[in-house]
CSV table of C-alpha atoms and ligand atoms in Angstrom, one decimal:
chain,number,residue,atom,x,y,z
A,4,MET,CA,-23.3,-13.5,-10.2
A,5,ASP,CA,-20.3,-15.4,-11.1
A,6,HIS,CA,-17.5,-16.2,-8.6
A,7,GLU,CA,-15.0,-13.7,-10.1
A,8,THR,CA,-17.8,-10.9,-10.0
A,9,PHE,CA,-18.5,-11.6,-6.5
A,10,PHE,CA,-14.9,-11.4,-5.4
A,11,ARG,CA,-14.7,-8.2,-7.4
A,12,ARG,CA,-17.7,-6.5,-5.9
A,13,LEU,CA,-16.7,-7.4,-2.3
A,14,PRO,CA,-16.4,-4.0,-0.5
A,15,LYS,CA,-12.8,-3.6,0.5
A,16,VAL,CA,-10.0,-1.7,2.1
A,17,ASP,CA,-6.6,-1.0,0.8
A,18,LEU,CA,-3.7,-0.4,3.3
A,19,HIS,CA,-0.7,-0.9,1.3
A,20,CYS,CA,-0.7,1.3,-2.1
A,21,HIS,CA,1.9,3.8,-2.9
A,22,LEU,CA,0.5,6.8,-4.9
A,23,ALA,CA,3.3,7.3,-7.3
A,24,GLY,CA,2.7,3.6,-8.2
A,25,THR,CA,-1.1,4.2,-9.0
A,26,ILE,CA,-0.6,6.4,-11.9
A,27,ARG,CA,-2.4,5.3,-15.1
A,28,PRO,CA,0.0,5.0,-18.1
A,29,ALA,CA,-2.0,7.7,-20.2
A,30,THR,CA,-1.8,10.3,-17.1
A,31,LEU,CA,2.0,9.5,-16.7
A,32,ILE,CA,2.7,10.3,-20.3
A,33,GLU,CA,0.7,13.3,-20.2
A,34,LEU,CA,2.2,14.7,-17.0
A,35,ALA,CA,5.8,13.7,-18.3
A,36,HIS,CA,5.1,15.7,-21.3
A,37,LYS,CA,3.5,18.7,-19.5
A,38,ASN,CA,6.3,18.8,-17.0
A,39,ASP,CA,9.2,18.3,-19.3
A,40,VAL,CA,10.4,15.0,-17.7
A,41,PRO,CA,11.9,12.6,-20.0
A,42,LEU,CA,10.4,8.9,-19.6
A,43,GLN,CA,12.3,5.6,-20.9
A,44,THR,CA,9.5,5.3,-23.3
A,45,SER,CA,6.2,6.8,-24.2
A,46,ASP,CA,4.6,3.7,-25.2
A,47,PRO,CA,1.9,2.9,-22.5
A,48,ASP,CA,2.3,-0.9,-23.0
A,49,ARG,CA,6.1,-0.7,-22.2
A,50,LEU,CA,6.1,1.9,-19.3
A,51,TYR,CA,5.5,-0.5,-16.7
A,52,VAL,CA,7.8,-3.6,-17.7
A,53,PHE,CA,10.6,-4.1,-15.3
A,54,ASP,CA,13.9,-5.9,-15.2
A,55,ASP,CA,13.7,-6.5,-11.6
A,56,PHE,CA,12.7,-4.9,-8.1
A,57,TYR,CA,15.5,-2.1,-8.5
A,58,ASP,CA,14.5,-1.3,-12.0
A,59,PHE,CA,11.0,-0.9,-10.7
A,60,LEU,CA,12.0,1.4,-8.0
A,61,ASP,CA,13.9,3.7,-10.6
A,62,VAL,CA,10.6,4.0,-12.7
A,63,VAL,CA,8.4,4.6,-9.6
A,64,ARG,CA,10.7,7.4,-8.7
A,65,THR,CA,10.7,8.8,-12.2
A,66,ALA,CA,7.0,8.7,-12.1
A,67,ALA,CA,7.0,10.9,-9.1
A,68,ARG,CA,9.2,13.3,-10.6
A,69,CYS,CA,6.4,13.9,-13.2
A,70,LEU,CA,4.1,15.6,-10.6
A,71,ILE,CA,4.8,19.2,-10.1
A,72,ASP,CA,1.9,21.5,-9.3
A,73,HIS,CA,-1.3,21.2,-7.0
A,74,ASP,CA,-3.4,19.8,-9.9
A,75,ASP,CA,-1.0,17.0,-10.7
A,76,PHE,CA,-1.2,15.6,-7.2
A,77,ALA,CA,-4.9,16.1,-7.0
A,78,ARG,CA,-5.3,14.2,-10.3
A,79,VAL,CA,-3.3,11.2,-9.2
A,80,ALA,CA,-4.8,11.0,-5.9
A,81,TYR,CA,-8.4,11.1,-7.5
A,82,GLU,CA,-7.6,8.6,-10.2
A,83,ALA,CA,-6.1,6.1,-7.9
A,84,LEU,CA,-9.3,6.1,-5.9
A,85,ALA,CA,-11.7,6.5,-8.8
A,86,ASP,CA,-10.0,3.5,-10.4
A,87,ALA,CA,-9.9,1.3,-7.3
A,88,ALA,CA,-13.7,1.9,-6.5
A,89,THR,CA,-14.6,1.2,-9.9
A,90,ALA,CA,-12.4,-1.9,-10.5
A,91,GLY,CA,-12.9,-3.5,-7.0
A,92,ASN,CA,-15.5,-1.6,-4.8
A,93,LEU,CA,-12.7,0.1,-2.7
A,94,LYS,CA,-14.2,1.7,0.4
A,95,TYR,CA,-11.6,3.0,2.3
A,96,ALA,CA,-7.5,3.2,1.9
A,97,GLU,CA,-4.5,4.4,3.5
A,98,LEU,CA,-1.9,5.6,0.7
A,99,PHE,CA,1.7,6.0,0.9
A,100,PHE,CA,3.7,8.8,-0.5
A,101,ASN,CA,7.4,9.4,-0.4
A,102,PRO,CA,8.0,13.2,0.3
A,103,THR,CA,11.5,12.8,-0.7
A,104,ASP,CA,10.7,11.6,-4.2
A,105,TYR,CA,9.0,15.0,-5.0
A,106,TYR,CA,11.5,17.2,-3.6
A,107,PRO,CA,14.2,16.9,-6.5
A,108,SER,CA,11.6,18.6,-8.9
A,109,GLY,CA,11.5,21.5,-6.5
A,110,VAL,CA,8.1,20.5,-5.1
A,111,ASP,CA,7.5,21.4,-1.4
A,112,TYR,CA,5.7,19.4,1.3
A,113,ARG,CA,2.5,21.6,1.5
A,114,THR,CA,1.9,21.6,-2.4
A,115,MET,CA,2.0,17.8,-2.5
A,116,LEU,CA,-0.2,17.5,0.8
A,117,ASP,CA,-2.7,20.1,-0.5
A,118,GLY,CA,-2.9,18.5,-4.1
A,119,PHE,CA,-3.4,14.9,-2.8
A,120,ILE,CA,-6.0,16.0,0.0
A,121,ALA,CA,-8.0,18.0,-2.8
A,122,GLY,CA,-7.9,14.7,-5.1
A,123,LEU,CA,-9.1,12.5,-2.0
A,124,ARG,CA,-12.0,15.0,-1.4
A,125,ASP,CA,-13.2,14.9,-4.9
A,126,ALA,CA,-13.1,11.2,-5.0
A,127,GLU,CA,-14.9,10.8,-1.9
A,128,SER,CA,-17.8,13.0,-3.3
A,129,ASP,CA,-17.8,11.3,-6.8
A,130,HIS,CA,-17.2,7.7,-5.8
A,131,GLY,CA,-17.8,7.3,-2.0
A,132,VAL,CA,-14.6,6.1,-1.4
A,133,THR,CA,-12.5,7.7,1.7
A,134,ALA,CA,-8.8,7.6,2.4
A,135,ARG,CA,-6.1,8.7,4.6
A,136,LEU,CA,-2.5,9.6,3.8
A,137,ILE,CA,1.1,7.8,5.3
A,138,PRO,CA,4.1,9.9,4.4
A,139,ALA,CA,6.8,7.3,4.1
A,140,ILE,CA,10.5,7.4,4.8
A,141,ASN,CA,12.8,6.3,1.8
A,142,ARG,CA,15.1,3.8,3.9
A,143,GLU,CA,17.7,4.2,1.0
A,144,LEU,CA,18.5,7.7,2.0
A,145,GLY,CA,19.6,7.2,5.6
A,146,PRO,CA,18.6,8.2,9.1
A,147,GLN,CA,19.1,11.7,8.9
A,148,THR,CA,17.0,12.3,5.8
A,149,ALA,CA,14.3,10.1,7.7
A,150,ARG,CA,14.5,12.3,10.5
A,151,ASP,CA,13.9,15.3,8.2
A,152,THR,CA,11.2,13.5,6.6
A,153,VAL,CA,9.3,13.0,9.9
A,154,ALA,CA,10.0,16.8,11.2
A,155,GLU,CA,8.5,17.9,8.0
A,156,VAL,CA,5.3,15.8,8.4
A,157,ILE,CA,5.0,16.9,12.2
A,158,ALA,CA,5.5,20.6,11.3
A,159,ASP,CA,2.5,20.6,8.8
A,160,ARG,CA,0.0,18.3,10.7
A,161,ARG,CA,-3.3,17.5,8.8
A,162,ASP,CA,-6.2,15.4,9.7
A,163,GLU,CA,-5.7,13.1,6.6
A,164,VAL,CA,-2.2,12.1,7.6
A,165,ILE,CA,-2.6,9.5,10.3
A,166,GLY,CA,0.6,7.7,10.2
A,167,ILE,CA,4.2,7.1,8.7
A,168,GLY,CA,5.8,4.4,6.8
A,169,MET,CA,9.1,3.2,5.3
A,170,ASP,CA,9.8,1.7,2.0
A,171,GLY,CA,12.5,1.3,-0.6
A,172,ALA,CA,15.1,-1.7,-0.8
A,173,GLU,CA,15.4,-3.2,2.5
A,174,ARG,CA,18.8,-4.3,2.0
A,175,GLY,CA,19.8,-0.5,1.7
A,176,GLY,CA,18.5,0.6,5.0
A,177,PRO,CA,17.7,-2.1,7.7
A,178,PRO,CA,14.9,-0.9,10.2
A,179,GLY,CA,17.4,-0.7,13.2
A,180,LEU,CA,18.8,2.7,11.7
A,181,PHE,CA,15.5,4.6,12.0
A,182,GLY,CA,14.5,4.4,15.7
A,183,GLU,CA,15.0,8.1,16.2
A,184,ALA,CA,12.7,8.8,13.3
A,185,TYR,CA,10.0,6.5,14.6
A,186,ARG,CA,10.2,7.9,18.2
A,187,MET,CA,9.6,11.2,16.7
A,188,ALA,CA,6.6,10.1,14.9
A,189,GLY,CA,5.4,8.2,17.8
A,190,LYS,CA,5.6,11.1,20.2
A,191,ALA,CA,3.7,13.3,17.7
A,192,GLY,CA,0.6,10.7,17.9
A,193,LEU,CA,1.4,9.3,14.2
A,194,TYR,CA,0.8,5.7,13.7
A,195,ARG,CA,3.7,3.6,12.4
A,196,THR,CA,4.3,1.0,9.8
A,197,ALA,CA,7.1,-0.3,7.7
A,198,HIS,CA,8.0,-2.6,4.7
A,199,ALA,CA,9.9,-5.5,5.9
A,200,CYS,CA,10.7,-8.9,4.5
A,201,GLU,CA,9.6,-8.5,1.2
A,202,ASP,CA,10.2,-11.7,-0.8
A,203,ASN,CA,12.2,-9.8,-3.6
A,204,GLN,CA,14.8,-9.4,-0.9
A,205,THR,CA,16.8,-12.6,0.2
A,206,LEU,CA,16.7,-13.8,3.9
A,207,GLU,CA,20.1,-12.3,4.3
A,208,GLU,CA,19.0,-8.7,2.9
A,209,ALA,CA,15.6,-8.8,4.7
A,210,PRO,CA,15.6,-11.3,7.7
A,211,PRO,CA,12.8,-12.0,9.8
A,212,SER,CA,14.7,-10.2,12.8
A,213,ASN,CA,13.8,-6.9,10.9
A,214,ILE,CA,10.1,-7.5,11.7
A,215,ALA,CA,10.9,-7.9,15.4
A,216,THR,CA,12.8,-4.6,15.1
A,217,CYS,CA,9.9,-3.0,13.6
A,218,LEU,CA,7.5,-4.3,16.3
A,219,ASP,CA,9.8,-3.7,19.2
A,220,ASP,CA,12.1,-0.8,18.5
A,221,LEU,CA,10.1,1.3,15.7
A,222,GLY,CA,6.7,0.8,17.4
A,223,CYS,CA,5.1,-0.5,14.3
A,224,ASP,CA,1.5,-1.9,14.7
A,225,ARG,CA,1.4,-3.6,11.3
A,226,ILE,CA,3.9,-4.6,8.8
A,227,ASP,CA,3.9,-4.2,5.1
A,228,HIS,CA,4.6,-7.4,3.2
A,229,GLY,CA,6.4,-9.5,5.8
A,230,TYR,CA,6.7,-12.8,3.6
A,231,ASN,CA,10.2,-13.5,4.8
A,232,ILE,CA,9.0,-14.2,8.6
A,233,LEU,CA,8.3,-17.7,7.3
A,234,GLY,CA,12.0,-18.2,8.0
A,235,ASP,CA,11.6,-17.9,11.6
A,236,PRO,CA,8.6,-20.2,13.1
A,237,ARG,CA,8.9,-18.9,16.3
A,238,LEU,CA,8.4,-15.0,15.2
A,239,VAL,CA,5.3,-16.5,13.1
A,240,GLN,CA,3.8,-17.8,16.4
A,241,ARG,CA,4.4,-14.6,18.3
A,242,CYS,CA,2.9,-12.3,15.5
A,243,SER,CA,-0.2,-14.9,15.1
A,244,ASP,CA,-0.5,-14.8,18.7
A,245,ASP,CA,-0.3,-11.0,18.9
A,246,GLY,CA,-2.8,-10.5,15.8
A,247,VAL,CA,0.0,-8.3,14.2
A,248,PRO,CA,-1.6,-7.4,10.6
A,249,PHE,CA,0.5,-8.2,7.5
A,250,THR,CA,-0.6,-6.1,4.4
A,251,VAL,CA,0.2,-8.6,1.7
A,252,CYS,CA,0.0,-8.1,-2.1
A,253,SER,CA,-1.2,-10.4,-4.9
A,254,HIS,CA,1.2,-9.0,-7.4
A,255,THR,CA,4.6,-8.0,-7.6
A,256,CYS,CA,7.1,-6.2,-10.3
A,257,VAL,CA,8.2,-9.2,-12.2
A,258,PRO,CA,5.6,-12.0,-13.5
A,259,SER,CA,8.5,-14.6,-12.6
A,260,ARG,CA,8.0,-13.9,-8.9
A,261,LEU,CA,4.3,-14.3,-8.6
A,262,THR,CA,4.0,-18.1,-7.9
A,263,THR,CA,6.6,-17.5,-4.8
A,264,ARG,CA,4.4,-14.5,-3.8
A,265,TRP,CA,1.2,-16.6,-3.8
A,266,ARG,CA,2.9,-19.6,-2.1
A,267,ASN,CA,4.1,-17.6,0.7
A,268,VAL,CA,0.9,-15.6,1.0
A,269,ARG,CA,-0.8,-19.2,1.4
A,270,ARG,CA,1.8,-20.4,4.1
A,271,MET,CA,1.1,-17.1,5.9
A,272,LEU,CA,-2.7,-17.7,5.9
A,273,ASP,CA,-2.0,-21.3,6.9
A,274,ALA,CA,0.2,-20.0,9.8
A,275,ASP,CA,-2.9,-18.0,11.0
A,276,LEU,CA,-1.1,-14.7,10.5
A,277,GLU,CA,-3.6,-11.7,10.2
A,278,LEU,CA,-3.4,-10.9,6.5
A,279,VAL,CA,-5.0,-7.7,4.7
A,280,VAL,CA,-5.0,-8.0,1.0
A,281,CYS,CA,-3.5,-5.0,-0.7
A,282,THR,CA,-2.2,-3.9,-4.2
A,283,ASP,CA,1.2,-2.1,-3.5
A,284,ASP,CA,1.5,-0.3,-6.9
A,285,PRO,CA,-1.6,-1.2,-8.8
A,286,PRO,CA,-1.2,-0.4,-12.6
A,287,MET,CA,2.4,-0.8,-12.4
A,288,TYR,CA,2.0,-4.2,-11.3
A,289,GLY,CA,-0.9,-5.1,-13.7
A,290,THR,CA,-3.5,-5.0,-10.8
A,291,ASP,CA,-6.3,-3.4,-8.8
A,292,ILE,CA,-8.0,-4.3,-5.5
A,293,GLY,CA,-10.5,-6.2,-7.2
A,294,THR,CA,-8.0,-8.3,-9.3
A,295,ALA,CA,-6.1,-8.7,-5.9
A,296,TYR,CA,-9.0,-10.6,-4.3
A,297,VAL,CA,-10.0,-12.4,-7.6
A,298,THR,CA,-6.3,-13.7,-8.0
A,299,LEU,CA,-5.7,-14.9,-4.3
A,300,SER,CA,-8.9,-16.5,-4.3
A,301,ARG,CA,-8.2,-18.3,-7.5
A,302,GLU,CA,-4.5,-19.1,-6.7
A,303,LEU,CA,-5.1,-19.9,-3.0
A,304,GLU,CA,-8.4,-21.8,-3.6
A,305,LEU,CA,-9.8,-19.6,-1.1
A,306,PRO,CA,-13.5,-20.4,-0.3
A,307,ARG,CA,-16.0,-17.2,-0.5
A,308,ALA,CA,-16.2,-17.2,3.3
A,309,THR,CA,-12.5,-16.6,3.9
A,310,ALA,CA,-12.5,-13.6,1.4
A,311,ILE,CA,-15.4,-12.3,3.1
A,312,ASP,CA,-13.4,-12.7,6.5
A,313,LEU,CA,-10.2,-11.1,4.8
A,314,ALA,CA,-12.3,-8.0,3.6
A,315,LEU,CA,-13.9,-7.4,7.0
A,316,SER,CA,-10.7,-8.0,9.2
A,317,GLY,CA,-8.9,-5.6,6.9
A,318,ILE,CA,-11.1,-2.9,8.8
A,319,ASP,CA,-9.7,-3.8,12.1
A,320,ALA,CA,-6.3,-3.3,10.7
A,321,THR,CA,-7.0,0.3,9.6
A,322,TRP,CA,-6.0,3.3,11.8
A,323,LEU,CA,-9.6,4.8,11.7
A,324,ASP,CA,-11.0,5.5,15.1
A,325,ASP,CA,-13.6,3.0,16.7
A,326,ASP,CA,-16.6,5.0,15.4
A,327,ASP,CA,-15.5,5.1,11.9
A,328,LYS,CA,-14.5,1.3,11.9
A,329,ARG,CA,-18.1,0.4,13.2
A,330,ARG,CA,-19.5,2.5,10.4
A,331,LEU,CA,-17.4,0.9,7.9
A,332,ARG,CA,-18.1,-2.5,9.2
A,333,LYS,CA,-21.8,-1.8,9.0
A,334,GLU,CA,-21.6,-0.8,5.3
A,335,PHE,CA,-19.5,-3.8,4.6
A,336,THR,CA,-21.7,-6.2,6.3
A,337,THR,CA,-24.8,-4.8,4.5
A,338,GLU,CA,-23.3,-4.9,1.1
A,339,ILE,CA,-22.0,-8.5,1.7
A,340,ALA,CA,-25.6,-9.6,2.7
A,341,MET,CA,-26.9,-8.0,-0.7
A,342,LEU,CA,-24.2,-9.6,-2.7
A,343,THR,CA,-24.7,-12.9,-1.0
A,344,ALA,CA,-28.3,-12.8,-1.7
A,345,ARG,CA,-27.7,-12.6,-5.4
A,346,LEU,CA,-25.6,-15.9,-5.5
A,347,PRO,CA,-27.1,-18.9,-6.9
A,348,ALA,CA,-28.6,-21.2,-4.5
B,8,ADE,N1,7.8,1.6,-3.3
B,8,ADE,C1,6.9,1.3,-3.8
B,8,ADE,N2,6.4,-0.1,-3.8
B,8,ADE,C2,7.3,-0.6,-2.9
B,8,ADE,C3,7.6,-1.9,-2.7
B,8,ADE,N3,6.8,-2.8,-3.0
B,8,ADE,N4,8.6,-2.3,-1.9
B,8,ADE,C4,9.4,-1.1,-1.4
B,8,ADE,N5,9.3,0.0,-1.8
B,8,ADE,C5,8.3,0.4,-2.7
B,9,ZN,ZN1,4.7,-1.4,-0.8
């Protein structure tokens, strides 16, 4: 087995993946047609080409508007997991969705949730991959909408919904605005994470202090992205000492930003931060969970042992309970032993 196949077949978790960003181009074109939503193009090769991060956010939100009924949501969740299991041996995922992306089309919270959960269940029985859901606040819509989003989540609790997240452009909603929404979620027993310090925002737009706010004021126990933390060595040391997980992504919306991303992930790894390799918006960014490991292994020159450590430590960063984590660890170590035995001596 060659190097690339080994990284692809390594069992994996993905803790930073947006369902609206997982839609296959052909599926999106079909759903847009079925539900009468205009797209910028119906050329599948042009659909996911972006000018910049803000253009990408427009496209991902338009994509969300193409999901209307229960079966649309079920299909998207199913295909997200099926594709990740096939391309990268995904075993477990925690998947974001923004309820507010779907409301403008008249979809209610229960419909999206029922549909996503049905898709997750079918994918589990067909592909052996399990998943949980993370409703996410769109920070650009402000603190009142954030509180409304969390209230909706609390009013319709499901076992599959384990925490809340927050995404969107950080310059349009610094984390300090969302203390009350996060307090509501914490009181309801939900885990908490947030996008912070994404490297397509400047240090002024997304300063390292935003990470401290997420940890200290919002009660987050992990951070999505986090690259701009490198601007504050003392905070890096603190997060390294405390073992705060960062869900870093090998790919981003514009190819010209890739080398910066890889350099940042390398520096975070060298600083002994706890990293979980993730996908963000896989087909939109031209990746999948297998490609994420292959790419970082190649670009960061990771030894096989480091990739194995990353795959296993991802389990510790999940929001599963201890029994489920133990079960997953056992499954991973068995598969890794089998894979390693097939490597040339
Ligand atoms: N929504 C989907 N992907 C995102 C990202 N990478 N950053 C912020 N919001 C997002
Ligand atoms: Zn993201």
